[in-house]
Coordinates of C-alpha atoms in Angstrom, one line a residue:
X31 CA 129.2 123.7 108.3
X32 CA 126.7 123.7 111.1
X33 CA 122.9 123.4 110.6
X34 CA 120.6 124.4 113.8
X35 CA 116.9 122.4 113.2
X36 CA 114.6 123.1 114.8
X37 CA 110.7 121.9 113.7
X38 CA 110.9 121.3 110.1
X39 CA 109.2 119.7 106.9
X40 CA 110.7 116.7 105.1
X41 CA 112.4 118.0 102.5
X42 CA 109.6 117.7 99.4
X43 CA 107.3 115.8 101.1
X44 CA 104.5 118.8 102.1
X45 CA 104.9 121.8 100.2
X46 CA 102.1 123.7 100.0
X47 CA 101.2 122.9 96.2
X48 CA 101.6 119.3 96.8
X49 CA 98.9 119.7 100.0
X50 CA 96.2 122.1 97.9
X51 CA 96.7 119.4 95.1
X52 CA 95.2 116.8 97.5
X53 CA 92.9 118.4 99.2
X54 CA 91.3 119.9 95.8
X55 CA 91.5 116.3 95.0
X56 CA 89.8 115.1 97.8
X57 CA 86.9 118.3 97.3
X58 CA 86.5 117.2 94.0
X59 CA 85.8 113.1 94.2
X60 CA 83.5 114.2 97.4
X61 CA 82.0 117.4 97.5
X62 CA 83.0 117.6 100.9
X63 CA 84.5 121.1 102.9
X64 CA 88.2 122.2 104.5
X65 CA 86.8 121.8 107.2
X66 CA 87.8 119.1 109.3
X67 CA 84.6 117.1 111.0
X68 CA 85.9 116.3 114.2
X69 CA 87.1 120.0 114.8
X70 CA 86.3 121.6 118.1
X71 CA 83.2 123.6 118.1
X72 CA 84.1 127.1 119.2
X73 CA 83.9 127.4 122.7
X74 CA 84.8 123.6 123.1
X75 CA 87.0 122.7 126.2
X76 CA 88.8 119.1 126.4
X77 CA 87.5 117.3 129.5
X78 CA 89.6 114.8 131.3
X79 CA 88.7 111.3 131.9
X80 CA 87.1 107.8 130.0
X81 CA 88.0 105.5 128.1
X82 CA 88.3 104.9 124.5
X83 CA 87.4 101.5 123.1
X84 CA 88.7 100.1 120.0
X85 CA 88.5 96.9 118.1
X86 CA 91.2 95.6 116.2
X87 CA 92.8 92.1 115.8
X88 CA 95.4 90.5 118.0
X89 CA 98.5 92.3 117.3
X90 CA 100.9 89.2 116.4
X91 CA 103.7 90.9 118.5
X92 CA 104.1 93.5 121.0
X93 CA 108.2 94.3 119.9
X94 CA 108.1 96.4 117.3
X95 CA 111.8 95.4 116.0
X96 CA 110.4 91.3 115.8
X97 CA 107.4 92.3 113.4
X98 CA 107.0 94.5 110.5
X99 CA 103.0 94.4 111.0
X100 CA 101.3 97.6 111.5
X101 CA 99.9 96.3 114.8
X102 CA 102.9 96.8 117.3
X103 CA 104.1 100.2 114.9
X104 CA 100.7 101.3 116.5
X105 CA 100.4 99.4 119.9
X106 CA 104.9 101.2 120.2
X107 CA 103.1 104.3 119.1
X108 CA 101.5 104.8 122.0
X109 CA 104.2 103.4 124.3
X110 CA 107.4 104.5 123.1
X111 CA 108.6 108.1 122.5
X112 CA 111.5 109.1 119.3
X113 CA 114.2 111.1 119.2
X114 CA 112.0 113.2 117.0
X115 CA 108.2 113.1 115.8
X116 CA 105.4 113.5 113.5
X117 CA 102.7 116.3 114.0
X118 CA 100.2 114.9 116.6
X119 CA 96.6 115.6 115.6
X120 CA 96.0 118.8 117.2
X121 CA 99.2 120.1 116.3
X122 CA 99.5 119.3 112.0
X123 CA 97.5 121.4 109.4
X124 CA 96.4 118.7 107.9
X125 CA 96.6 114.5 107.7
X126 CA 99.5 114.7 105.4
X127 CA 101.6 116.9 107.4
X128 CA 104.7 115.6 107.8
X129 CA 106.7 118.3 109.5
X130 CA 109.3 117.0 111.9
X131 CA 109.0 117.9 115.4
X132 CA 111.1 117.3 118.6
X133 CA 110.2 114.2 120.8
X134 CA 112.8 113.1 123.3
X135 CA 115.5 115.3 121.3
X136 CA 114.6 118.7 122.3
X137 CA 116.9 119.9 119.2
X138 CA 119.7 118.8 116.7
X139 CA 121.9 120.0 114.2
X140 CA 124.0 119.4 111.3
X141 CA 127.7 119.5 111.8
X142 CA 128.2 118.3 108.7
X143 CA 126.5 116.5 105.8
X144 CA 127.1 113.1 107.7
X145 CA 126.9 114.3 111.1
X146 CA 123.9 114.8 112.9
X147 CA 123.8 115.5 117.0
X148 CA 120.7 115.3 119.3
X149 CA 120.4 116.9 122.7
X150 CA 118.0 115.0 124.9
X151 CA 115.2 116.6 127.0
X152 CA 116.2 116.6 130.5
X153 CA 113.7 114.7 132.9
X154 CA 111.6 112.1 131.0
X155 CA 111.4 109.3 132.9
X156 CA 110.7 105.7 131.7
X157 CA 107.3 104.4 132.9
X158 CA 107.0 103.3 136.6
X159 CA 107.4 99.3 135.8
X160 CA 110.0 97.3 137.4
X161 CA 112.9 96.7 136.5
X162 CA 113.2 100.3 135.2
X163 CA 111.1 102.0 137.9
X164 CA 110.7 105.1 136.4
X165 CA 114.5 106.1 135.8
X166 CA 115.4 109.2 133.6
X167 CA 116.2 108.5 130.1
X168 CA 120.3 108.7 128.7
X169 CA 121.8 109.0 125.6
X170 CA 123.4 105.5 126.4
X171 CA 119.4 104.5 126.0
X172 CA 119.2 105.6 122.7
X173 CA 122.5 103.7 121.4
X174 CA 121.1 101.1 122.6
X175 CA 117.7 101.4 121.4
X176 CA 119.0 102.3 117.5
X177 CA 121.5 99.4 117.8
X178 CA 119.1 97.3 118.6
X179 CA 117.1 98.3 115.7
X180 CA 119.6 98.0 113.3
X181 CA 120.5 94.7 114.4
X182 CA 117.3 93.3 114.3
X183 CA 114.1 94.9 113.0
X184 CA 112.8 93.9 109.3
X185 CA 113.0 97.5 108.6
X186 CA 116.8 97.5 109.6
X187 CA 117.4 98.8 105.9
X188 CA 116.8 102.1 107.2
X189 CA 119.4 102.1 108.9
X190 CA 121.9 100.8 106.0
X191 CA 123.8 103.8 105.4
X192 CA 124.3 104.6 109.4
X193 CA 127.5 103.7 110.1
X194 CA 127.9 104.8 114.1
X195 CA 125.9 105.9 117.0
X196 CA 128.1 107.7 119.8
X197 CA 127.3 108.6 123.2
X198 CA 128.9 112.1 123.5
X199 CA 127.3 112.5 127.3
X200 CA 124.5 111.9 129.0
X201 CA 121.9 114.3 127.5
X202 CA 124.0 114.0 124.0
X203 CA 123.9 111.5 121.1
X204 CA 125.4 111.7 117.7
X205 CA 124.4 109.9 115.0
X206 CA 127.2 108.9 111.8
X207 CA 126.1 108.3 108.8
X208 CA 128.1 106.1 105.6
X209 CA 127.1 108.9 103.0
X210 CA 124.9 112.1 103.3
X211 CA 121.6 110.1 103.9
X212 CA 118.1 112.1 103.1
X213 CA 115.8 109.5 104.7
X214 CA 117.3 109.7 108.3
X215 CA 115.4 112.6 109.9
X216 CA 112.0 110.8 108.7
X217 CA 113.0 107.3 109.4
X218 CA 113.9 108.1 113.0
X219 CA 110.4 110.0 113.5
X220 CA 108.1 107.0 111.9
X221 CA 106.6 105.2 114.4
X222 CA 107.3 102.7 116.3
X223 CA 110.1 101.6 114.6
X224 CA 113.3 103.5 116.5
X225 CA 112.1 103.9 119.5
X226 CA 113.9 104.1 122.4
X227 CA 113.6 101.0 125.0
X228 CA 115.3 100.7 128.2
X229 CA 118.1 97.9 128.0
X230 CA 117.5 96.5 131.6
X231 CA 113.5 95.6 130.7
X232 CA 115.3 92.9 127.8
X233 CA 117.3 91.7 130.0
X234 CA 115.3 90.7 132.6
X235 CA 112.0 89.4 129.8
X236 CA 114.1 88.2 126.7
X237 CA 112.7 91.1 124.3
X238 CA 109.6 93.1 124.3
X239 CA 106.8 91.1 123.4
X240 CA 105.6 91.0 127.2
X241 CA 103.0 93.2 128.7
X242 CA 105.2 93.8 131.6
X243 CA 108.6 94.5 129.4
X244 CA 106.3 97.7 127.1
X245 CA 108.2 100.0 129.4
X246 CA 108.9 102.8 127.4
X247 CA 108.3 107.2 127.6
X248 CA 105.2 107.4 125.9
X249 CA 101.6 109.1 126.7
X250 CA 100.1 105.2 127.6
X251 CA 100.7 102.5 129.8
X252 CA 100.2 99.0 128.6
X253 CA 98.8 97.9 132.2
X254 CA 97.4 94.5 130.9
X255 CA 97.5 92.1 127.9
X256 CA 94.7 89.2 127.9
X257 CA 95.6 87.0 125.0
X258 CA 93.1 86.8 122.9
X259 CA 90.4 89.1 124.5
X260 CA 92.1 92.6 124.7
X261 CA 94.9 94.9 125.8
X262 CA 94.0 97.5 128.0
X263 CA 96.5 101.0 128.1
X264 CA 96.4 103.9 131.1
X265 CA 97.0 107.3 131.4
X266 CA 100.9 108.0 132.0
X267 CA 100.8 110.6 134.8
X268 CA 104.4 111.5 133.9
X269 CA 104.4 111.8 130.2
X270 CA 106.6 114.8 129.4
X271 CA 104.0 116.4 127.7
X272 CA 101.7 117.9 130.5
X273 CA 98.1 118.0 130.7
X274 CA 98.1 115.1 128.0
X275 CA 96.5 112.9 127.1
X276 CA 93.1 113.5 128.1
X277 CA 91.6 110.0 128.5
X278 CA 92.1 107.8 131.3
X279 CA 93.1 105.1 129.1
X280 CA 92.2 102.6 125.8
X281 CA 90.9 99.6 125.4
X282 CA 91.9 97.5 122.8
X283 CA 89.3 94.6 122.1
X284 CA 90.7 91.8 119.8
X285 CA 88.1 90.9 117.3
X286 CA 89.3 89.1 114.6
X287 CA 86.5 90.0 112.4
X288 CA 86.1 92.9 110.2
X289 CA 82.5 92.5 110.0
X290 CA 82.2 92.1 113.9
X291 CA 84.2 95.1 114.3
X292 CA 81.5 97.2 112.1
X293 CA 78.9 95.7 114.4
X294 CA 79.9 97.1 117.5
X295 CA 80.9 100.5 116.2
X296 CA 77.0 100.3 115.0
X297 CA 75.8 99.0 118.2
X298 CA 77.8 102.1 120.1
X299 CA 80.0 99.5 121.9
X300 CA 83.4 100.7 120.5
X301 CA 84.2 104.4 119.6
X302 CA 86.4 103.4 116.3
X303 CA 87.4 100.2 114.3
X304 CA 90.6 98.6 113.8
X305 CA 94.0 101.7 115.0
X306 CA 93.1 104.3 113.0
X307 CA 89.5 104.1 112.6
X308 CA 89.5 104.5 108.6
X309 CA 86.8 102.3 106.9
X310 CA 86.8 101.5 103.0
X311 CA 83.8 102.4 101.2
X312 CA 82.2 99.3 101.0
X313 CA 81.9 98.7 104.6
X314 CA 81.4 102.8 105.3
X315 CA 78.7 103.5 103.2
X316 CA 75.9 101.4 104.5
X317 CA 77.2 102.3 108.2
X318 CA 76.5 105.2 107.7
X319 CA 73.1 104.8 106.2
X320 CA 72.2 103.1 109.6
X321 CA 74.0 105.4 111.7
X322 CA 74.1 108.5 110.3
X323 CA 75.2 109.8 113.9
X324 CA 78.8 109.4 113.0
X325 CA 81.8 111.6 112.0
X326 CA 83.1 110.8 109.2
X327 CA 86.5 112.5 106.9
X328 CA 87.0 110.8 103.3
X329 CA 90.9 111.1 102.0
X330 CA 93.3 110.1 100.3
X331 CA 95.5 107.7 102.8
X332 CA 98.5 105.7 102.1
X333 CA 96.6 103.0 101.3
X334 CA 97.7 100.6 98.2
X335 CA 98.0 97.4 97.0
X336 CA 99.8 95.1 94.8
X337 CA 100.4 91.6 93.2
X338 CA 104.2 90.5 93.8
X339 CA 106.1 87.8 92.3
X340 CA 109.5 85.5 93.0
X341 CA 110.7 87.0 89.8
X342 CA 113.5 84.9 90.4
X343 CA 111.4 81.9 89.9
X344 CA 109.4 80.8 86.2
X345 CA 107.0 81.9 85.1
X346 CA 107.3 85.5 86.5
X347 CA 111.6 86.0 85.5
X348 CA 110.2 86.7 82.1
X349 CA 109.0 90.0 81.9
X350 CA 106.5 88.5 78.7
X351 CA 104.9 86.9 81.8
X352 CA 104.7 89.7 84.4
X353 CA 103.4 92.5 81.7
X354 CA 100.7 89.7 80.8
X355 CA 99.3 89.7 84.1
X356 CA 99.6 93.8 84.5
X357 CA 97.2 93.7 81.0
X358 CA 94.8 91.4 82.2
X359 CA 94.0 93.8 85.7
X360 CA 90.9 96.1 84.5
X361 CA 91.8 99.0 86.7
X362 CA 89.0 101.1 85.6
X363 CA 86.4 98.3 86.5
X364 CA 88.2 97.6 90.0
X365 CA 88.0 101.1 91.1
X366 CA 84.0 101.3 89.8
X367 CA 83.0 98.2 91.3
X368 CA 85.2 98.0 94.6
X369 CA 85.9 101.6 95.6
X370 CA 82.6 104.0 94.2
X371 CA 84.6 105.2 90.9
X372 CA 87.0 107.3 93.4
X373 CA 90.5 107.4 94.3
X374 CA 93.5 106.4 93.1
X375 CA 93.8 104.3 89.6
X376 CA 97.3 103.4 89.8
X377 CA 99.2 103.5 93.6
X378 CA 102.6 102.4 92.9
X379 CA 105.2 102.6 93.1
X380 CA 105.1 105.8 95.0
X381 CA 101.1 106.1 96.8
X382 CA 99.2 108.8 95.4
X383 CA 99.0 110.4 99.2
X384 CA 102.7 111.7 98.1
X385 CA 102.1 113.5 95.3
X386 CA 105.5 115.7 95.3
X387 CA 107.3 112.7 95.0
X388 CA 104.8 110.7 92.5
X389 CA 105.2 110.6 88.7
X390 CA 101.8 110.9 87.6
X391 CA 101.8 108.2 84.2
X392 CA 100.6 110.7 82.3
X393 CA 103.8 111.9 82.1
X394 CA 105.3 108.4 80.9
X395 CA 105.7 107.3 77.4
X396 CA 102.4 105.4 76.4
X397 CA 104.4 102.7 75.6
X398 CA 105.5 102.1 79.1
X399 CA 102.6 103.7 80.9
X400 CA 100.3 100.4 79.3
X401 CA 102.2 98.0 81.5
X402 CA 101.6 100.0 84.5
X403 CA 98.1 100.8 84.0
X404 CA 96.4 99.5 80.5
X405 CA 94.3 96.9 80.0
X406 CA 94.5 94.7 77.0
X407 CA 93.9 91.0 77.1
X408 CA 94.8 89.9 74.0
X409 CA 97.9 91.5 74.4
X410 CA 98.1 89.6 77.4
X411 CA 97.4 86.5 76.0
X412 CA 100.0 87.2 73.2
X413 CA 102.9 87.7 75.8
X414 CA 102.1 84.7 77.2
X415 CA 102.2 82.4 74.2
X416 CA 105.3 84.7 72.7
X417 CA 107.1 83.4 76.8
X418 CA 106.0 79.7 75.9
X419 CA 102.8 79.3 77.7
X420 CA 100.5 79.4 74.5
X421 CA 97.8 77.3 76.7
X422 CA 98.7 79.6 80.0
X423 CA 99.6 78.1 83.7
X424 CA 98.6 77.5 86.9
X425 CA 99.7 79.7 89.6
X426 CA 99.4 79.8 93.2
X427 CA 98.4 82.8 94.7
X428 CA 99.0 83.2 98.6
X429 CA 96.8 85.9 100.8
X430 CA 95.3 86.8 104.0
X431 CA 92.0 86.6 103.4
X432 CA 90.9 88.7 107.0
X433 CA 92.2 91.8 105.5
X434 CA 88.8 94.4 105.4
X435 CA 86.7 94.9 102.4
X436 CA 87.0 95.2 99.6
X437 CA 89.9 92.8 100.1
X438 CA 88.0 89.6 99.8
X439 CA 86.5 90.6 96.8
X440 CA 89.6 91.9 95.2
X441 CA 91.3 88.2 95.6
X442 CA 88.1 87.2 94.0
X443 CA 88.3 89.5 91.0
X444 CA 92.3 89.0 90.4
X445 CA 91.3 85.1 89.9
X446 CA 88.7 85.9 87.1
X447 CA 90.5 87.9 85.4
X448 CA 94.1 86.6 85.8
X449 CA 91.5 83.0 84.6
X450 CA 90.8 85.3 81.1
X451 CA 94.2 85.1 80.0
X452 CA 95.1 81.9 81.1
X453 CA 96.5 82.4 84.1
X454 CA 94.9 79.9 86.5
X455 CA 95.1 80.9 90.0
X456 CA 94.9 78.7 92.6
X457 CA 94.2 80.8 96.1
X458 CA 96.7 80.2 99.3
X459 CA 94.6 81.2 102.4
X460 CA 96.9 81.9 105.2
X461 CA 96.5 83.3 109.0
X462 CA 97.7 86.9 109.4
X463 CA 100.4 85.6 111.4
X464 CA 101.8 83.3 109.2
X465 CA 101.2 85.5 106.0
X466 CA 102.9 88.1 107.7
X467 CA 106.3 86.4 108.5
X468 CA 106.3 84.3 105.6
X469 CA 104.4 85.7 102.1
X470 CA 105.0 89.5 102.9
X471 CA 108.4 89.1 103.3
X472 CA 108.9 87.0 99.9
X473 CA 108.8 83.9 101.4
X474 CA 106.6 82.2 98.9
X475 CA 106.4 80.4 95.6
X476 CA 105.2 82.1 92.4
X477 CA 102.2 85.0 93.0
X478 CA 100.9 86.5 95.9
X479 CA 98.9 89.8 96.2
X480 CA 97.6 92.1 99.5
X481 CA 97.6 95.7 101.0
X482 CA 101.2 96.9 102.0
X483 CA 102.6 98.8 104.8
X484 CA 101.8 102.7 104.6
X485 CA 105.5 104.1 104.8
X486 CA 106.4 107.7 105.2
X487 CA 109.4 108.3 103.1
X488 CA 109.8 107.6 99.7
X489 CA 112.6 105.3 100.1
X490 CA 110.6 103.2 101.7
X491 CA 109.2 102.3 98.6
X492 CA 111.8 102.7 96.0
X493 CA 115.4 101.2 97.9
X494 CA 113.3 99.4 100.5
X495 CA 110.8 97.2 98.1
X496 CA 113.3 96.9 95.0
X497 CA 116.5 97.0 96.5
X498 CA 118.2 93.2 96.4
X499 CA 118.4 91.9 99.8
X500 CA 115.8 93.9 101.6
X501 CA 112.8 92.9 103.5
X502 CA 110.1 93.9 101.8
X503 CA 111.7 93.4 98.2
X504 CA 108.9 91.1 98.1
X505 CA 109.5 89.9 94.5
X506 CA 113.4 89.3 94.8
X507 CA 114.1 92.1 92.1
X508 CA 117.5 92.3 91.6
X509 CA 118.6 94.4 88.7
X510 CA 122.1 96.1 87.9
X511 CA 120.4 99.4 86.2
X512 CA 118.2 99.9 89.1
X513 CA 120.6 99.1 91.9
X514 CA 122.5 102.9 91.7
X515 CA 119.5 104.6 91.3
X516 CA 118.1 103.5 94.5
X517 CA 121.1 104.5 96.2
X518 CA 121.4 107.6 94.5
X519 CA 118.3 108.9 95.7
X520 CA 118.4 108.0 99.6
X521 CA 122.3 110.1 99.3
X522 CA 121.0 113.0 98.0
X523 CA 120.6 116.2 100.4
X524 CA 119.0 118.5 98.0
X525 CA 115.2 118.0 97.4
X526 CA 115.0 119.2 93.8
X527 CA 117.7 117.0 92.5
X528 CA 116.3 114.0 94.7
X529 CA 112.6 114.3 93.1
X530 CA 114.3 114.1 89.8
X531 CA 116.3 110.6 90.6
X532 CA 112.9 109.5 92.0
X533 CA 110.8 110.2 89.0
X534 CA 113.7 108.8 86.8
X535 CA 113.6 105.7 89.0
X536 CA 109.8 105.8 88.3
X537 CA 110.0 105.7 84.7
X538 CA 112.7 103.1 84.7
X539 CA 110.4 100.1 86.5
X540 CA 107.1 101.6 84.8
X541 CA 107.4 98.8 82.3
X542 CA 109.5 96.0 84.0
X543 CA 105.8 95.0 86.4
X544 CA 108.2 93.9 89.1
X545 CA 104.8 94.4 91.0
X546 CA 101.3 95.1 89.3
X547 CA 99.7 97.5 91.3
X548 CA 95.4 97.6 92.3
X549 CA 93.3 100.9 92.5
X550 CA 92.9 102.4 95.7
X551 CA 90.0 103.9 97.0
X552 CA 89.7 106.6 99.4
X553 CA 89.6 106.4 103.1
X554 CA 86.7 106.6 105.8
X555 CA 87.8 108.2 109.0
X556 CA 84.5 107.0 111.3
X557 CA 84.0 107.6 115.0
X558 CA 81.4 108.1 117.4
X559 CA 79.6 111.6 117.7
X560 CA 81.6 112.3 121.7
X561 CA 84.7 111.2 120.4
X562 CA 86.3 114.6 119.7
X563 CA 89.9 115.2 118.6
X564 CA 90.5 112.4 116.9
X565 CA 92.3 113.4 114.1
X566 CA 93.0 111.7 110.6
X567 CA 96.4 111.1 109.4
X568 CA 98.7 109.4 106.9
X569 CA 100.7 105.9 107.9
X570 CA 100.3 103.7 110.9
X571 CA 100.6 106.3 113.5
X572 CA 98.1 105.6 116.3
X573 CA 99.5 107.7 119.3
X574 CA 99.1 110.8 116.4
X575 CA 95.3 110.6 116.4
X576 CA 94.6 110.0 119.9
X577 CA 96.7 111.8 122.3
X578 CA 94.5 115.1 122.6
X579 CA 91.2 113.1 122.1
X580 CA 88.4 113.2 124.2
X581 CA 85.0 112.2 124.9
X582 CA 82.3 114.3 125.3
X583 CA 79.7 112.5 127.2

């Protein structure tokens, strides 16, 4: 059997019911338009030249394969080309397009259910950096590249169920898989994960976590990293893409801040905050009160949150214990208080920015739906004393606190109301880059809570977070029911039978509170009034929303 693909849509992922449904959503909870607000005008012509300026924290890595953090996905975003891609802004319908596009692999095709073979764009030359100089890119490059990935990156369980990558010539890689594998087309266009590097630049620097070995295809140059102060990116004159991008370059200013990164959007001295430049309500709102100037989109984005557990560890191995501290989360309050009464009320395990592949818990037994979104504290309190903690227990509870509003307060609200059961929390401040290669990869003791990486494909968050052994499986689940259903649903080919395995896996954990999951609210896409085609859109994909902007001034 041979399949010729060309641009296509992840199988499920953006059918056209599943795209109205959120945008209705989103028309509803604002009152808002279709229409885009950083659309061209009619009549509007892109003008070459400036800078954009940014301010974000200090990424705590520039290898995307030696940190899972969002930071070097979207610093490699803008560096690195894929085999294939994600809709960039002025190409995708809408933010949650997902339609798979051709990046360095100008095509590909099936040859069978387990065989998939890329044929490489003639021509695209690494950036002009020594040792690499500006070489043309091989297949051997991309071997290298995915082997690399698979060998180190904390996201390597994408790659489980590849089992060879062969050079067939220079322009021609083909890609093996163990079992038919759904997630594979997605996974190798979510940036900046696998990427393609050039082998010589690691030699000569160690890995990639140098301003001068960032050698890679993509639309920006990282010319200069000053630790601490900023990172400053350039035009690539030789991206394969001609005529973009249209800006001479970025700047990157660290500021660790969130408030200080508010402050200079207000004060005009940056164009957008932190990679994406989304804004929760709470820090939105009165922005735009004072500055009224700015463009601003509300959505629903990938954004969620959770409380994990070692439920290997006492307390949280009894599932008395876990559904106690699901009860005790107010969900309705949260969302009121922290997020304006809009958004999403439950945003796991699958985020409500995918709703083809979400089980909505109205369609779960009330029985189990209550330990995935009720609120009941004497229940709570019951569960507690029925699992031998009749007085309840003290529990630490590690976070980042820099994370941007309403973050702060939510740690604050989880320890009053965790504190009305009896569940004394005890908070664990820890620097991002600590938290980041310790807590959120389940190295910790007892309870920890925070925002979570916006993924793209659903197994991301069903064989990625509660599959045994894997990265993010924050809260060590391991559970021999659960187990074949997560494989089950990555090996499946066909996109009707796959969205039934996933809402079965759905219902399945709905009551187990492996992880208690927060209210999200929606998302503020805020820029400056000149900054034009800057485009919203789903996950940590940077390069996405500004390759064809441009400013206007």
């Amino acid at each position: 059997m041979v399949r010729i693909t060309r641009p296509l849509s992840i199988p499920g992922i953006v059918s056209f019911l599943a795209v109205m449904a959120i945008l209705l959503g989103y028309l509803a909870a604002t009152g808002g338009s279709l229409a885009f607000a950083q659309a061209p005008a009619a009549g509007e012509t892109p003008k070459y030249g400036g800078i954009i300026r940014l301010a974000e924290r200090e990424p705590p890595s520039l290898d995307p394969h030696l940190n899972i953090s969002f930071n070097p996905q979207s610093i490699g975003s803008l560096i690195y080309n894929g085999l294939v891609r994600f809709p960039y802004g002025h190409e995708q319908k809408d933010p949650y397009d997902l339609t798979i596009m051709p990046d360095l692999a100008e095509r590909w095709e099936y040859t069978d259910d387990k065989t998939v073979v890329f044929y490489l764009r003639k021509g695209v030359k690494f950036h002009n950096k020594p040792p690499v100089n500006g070489r043309e890119v091989k297949a051997q490059d991309v071997k290298y590249s995915l082997e690399r990935f698979a060998a180190k990156s904390g996201f390597r369980a994408r790659f489980d169920d590849v089992d060879r990558i062969e050079v067939v010539d220079d322009y021609t890689v083909k890609i093996v898989t163990k079992n038919p594998f759904a997630p594979l087309l997605a996974q190798l266009a979510t940036p900046s994960h696998n990427v393609i590097f050039p082998k010589e630049a690691e030699e000569k620097y160690g890995d990639f976590n140098k301003a001068e070995a960032a050698i890679g295809t993509g639309p920006f140059i990282l010319e200069r990293y000053e630790r601490g102060v900023k990172l400053l990116f350039k035009r690539n004159p030789d991206y394969y893409i001609k005529g973009l991008p249209y800006v001479d370059g970025i700047e990157w200013q660290i500021t660790p801040e969130d408030s200080a990164r508010v402050a200079l959007l207000r004060t005009g001295k940056i164009d957008f905050v932190g990679v994406s430049g989304l804004l929760t309500g709470e820090l939105a709102t009165p922005l735009l009160r004072t500055n009224p100037e700015l463009q601003v989109f509300k959505y629903q984005a990938l954004n969620w949150g959770m409380f994990y557990m070692r439920t290997d560890q006492p307390p949280f191995n009894d599932i008395r214990v876990r559904r106690a501290l699901s009860l005790a989360i107010n969900r309705a309050a949260w969302l009121e208080a922290l997020d304006f009464n809009e958004g999403c009320f439950v945003t796991g395990p699958i985020p409500c920015a995918l709703p083809e592949w979400r089980l909505d818990p109205k369609e779960l037994d009330p029985a189990q739906a209550k330990y995935l979104e009720g609120f009941d504290r004497e229940e709570a309190r019951r569960l507690l004393a029925e699992a031998g903690h009749p007085k309840g227990f003290t529990t630490p509870m590690y976070h980042h606190p820099g994370y941007p509003a309403p973050w702060p307060s939510r740690y604050e609200l989880a320890v009053d109301e965790l504190s009305k059961v009896g569940i004394n929390v005890e908070l664990k401040p820890q620097e991002y880059g600590e938290y980041i290669s310790t807590t959120y990869l389940g190295k910790f003791e007892k309870l920890a809570m925070g925002p979570i990486t916006s993924f793209l494909e659903v197994d991301d968050y069903l064989y990625g977070v509660f599959y045994p052994g894997q990265p993010n499986n924050r809260s060590r689940v391991d559970d021999a029911e659960l187990k074949p259903m997560l494989l089950a649903q990555r090996q499946e080919l066909d996109p009707e039978k796959r969205k039934r395995i996933v809402h079965d896996i759905q219902r399945y954990v709905a009551d187990k509170a492996y992880y208690v999951y927060i209210p999200g609210g929606l998302v503020y896409h805020v820029h400056q009034p000149h900054l034009k085609g800057f485009k919203p859109k789903i996950g940590q994909t940077m390069v996405h929303k500004v390759i064809a902007a441009w400013l206007d001034k």
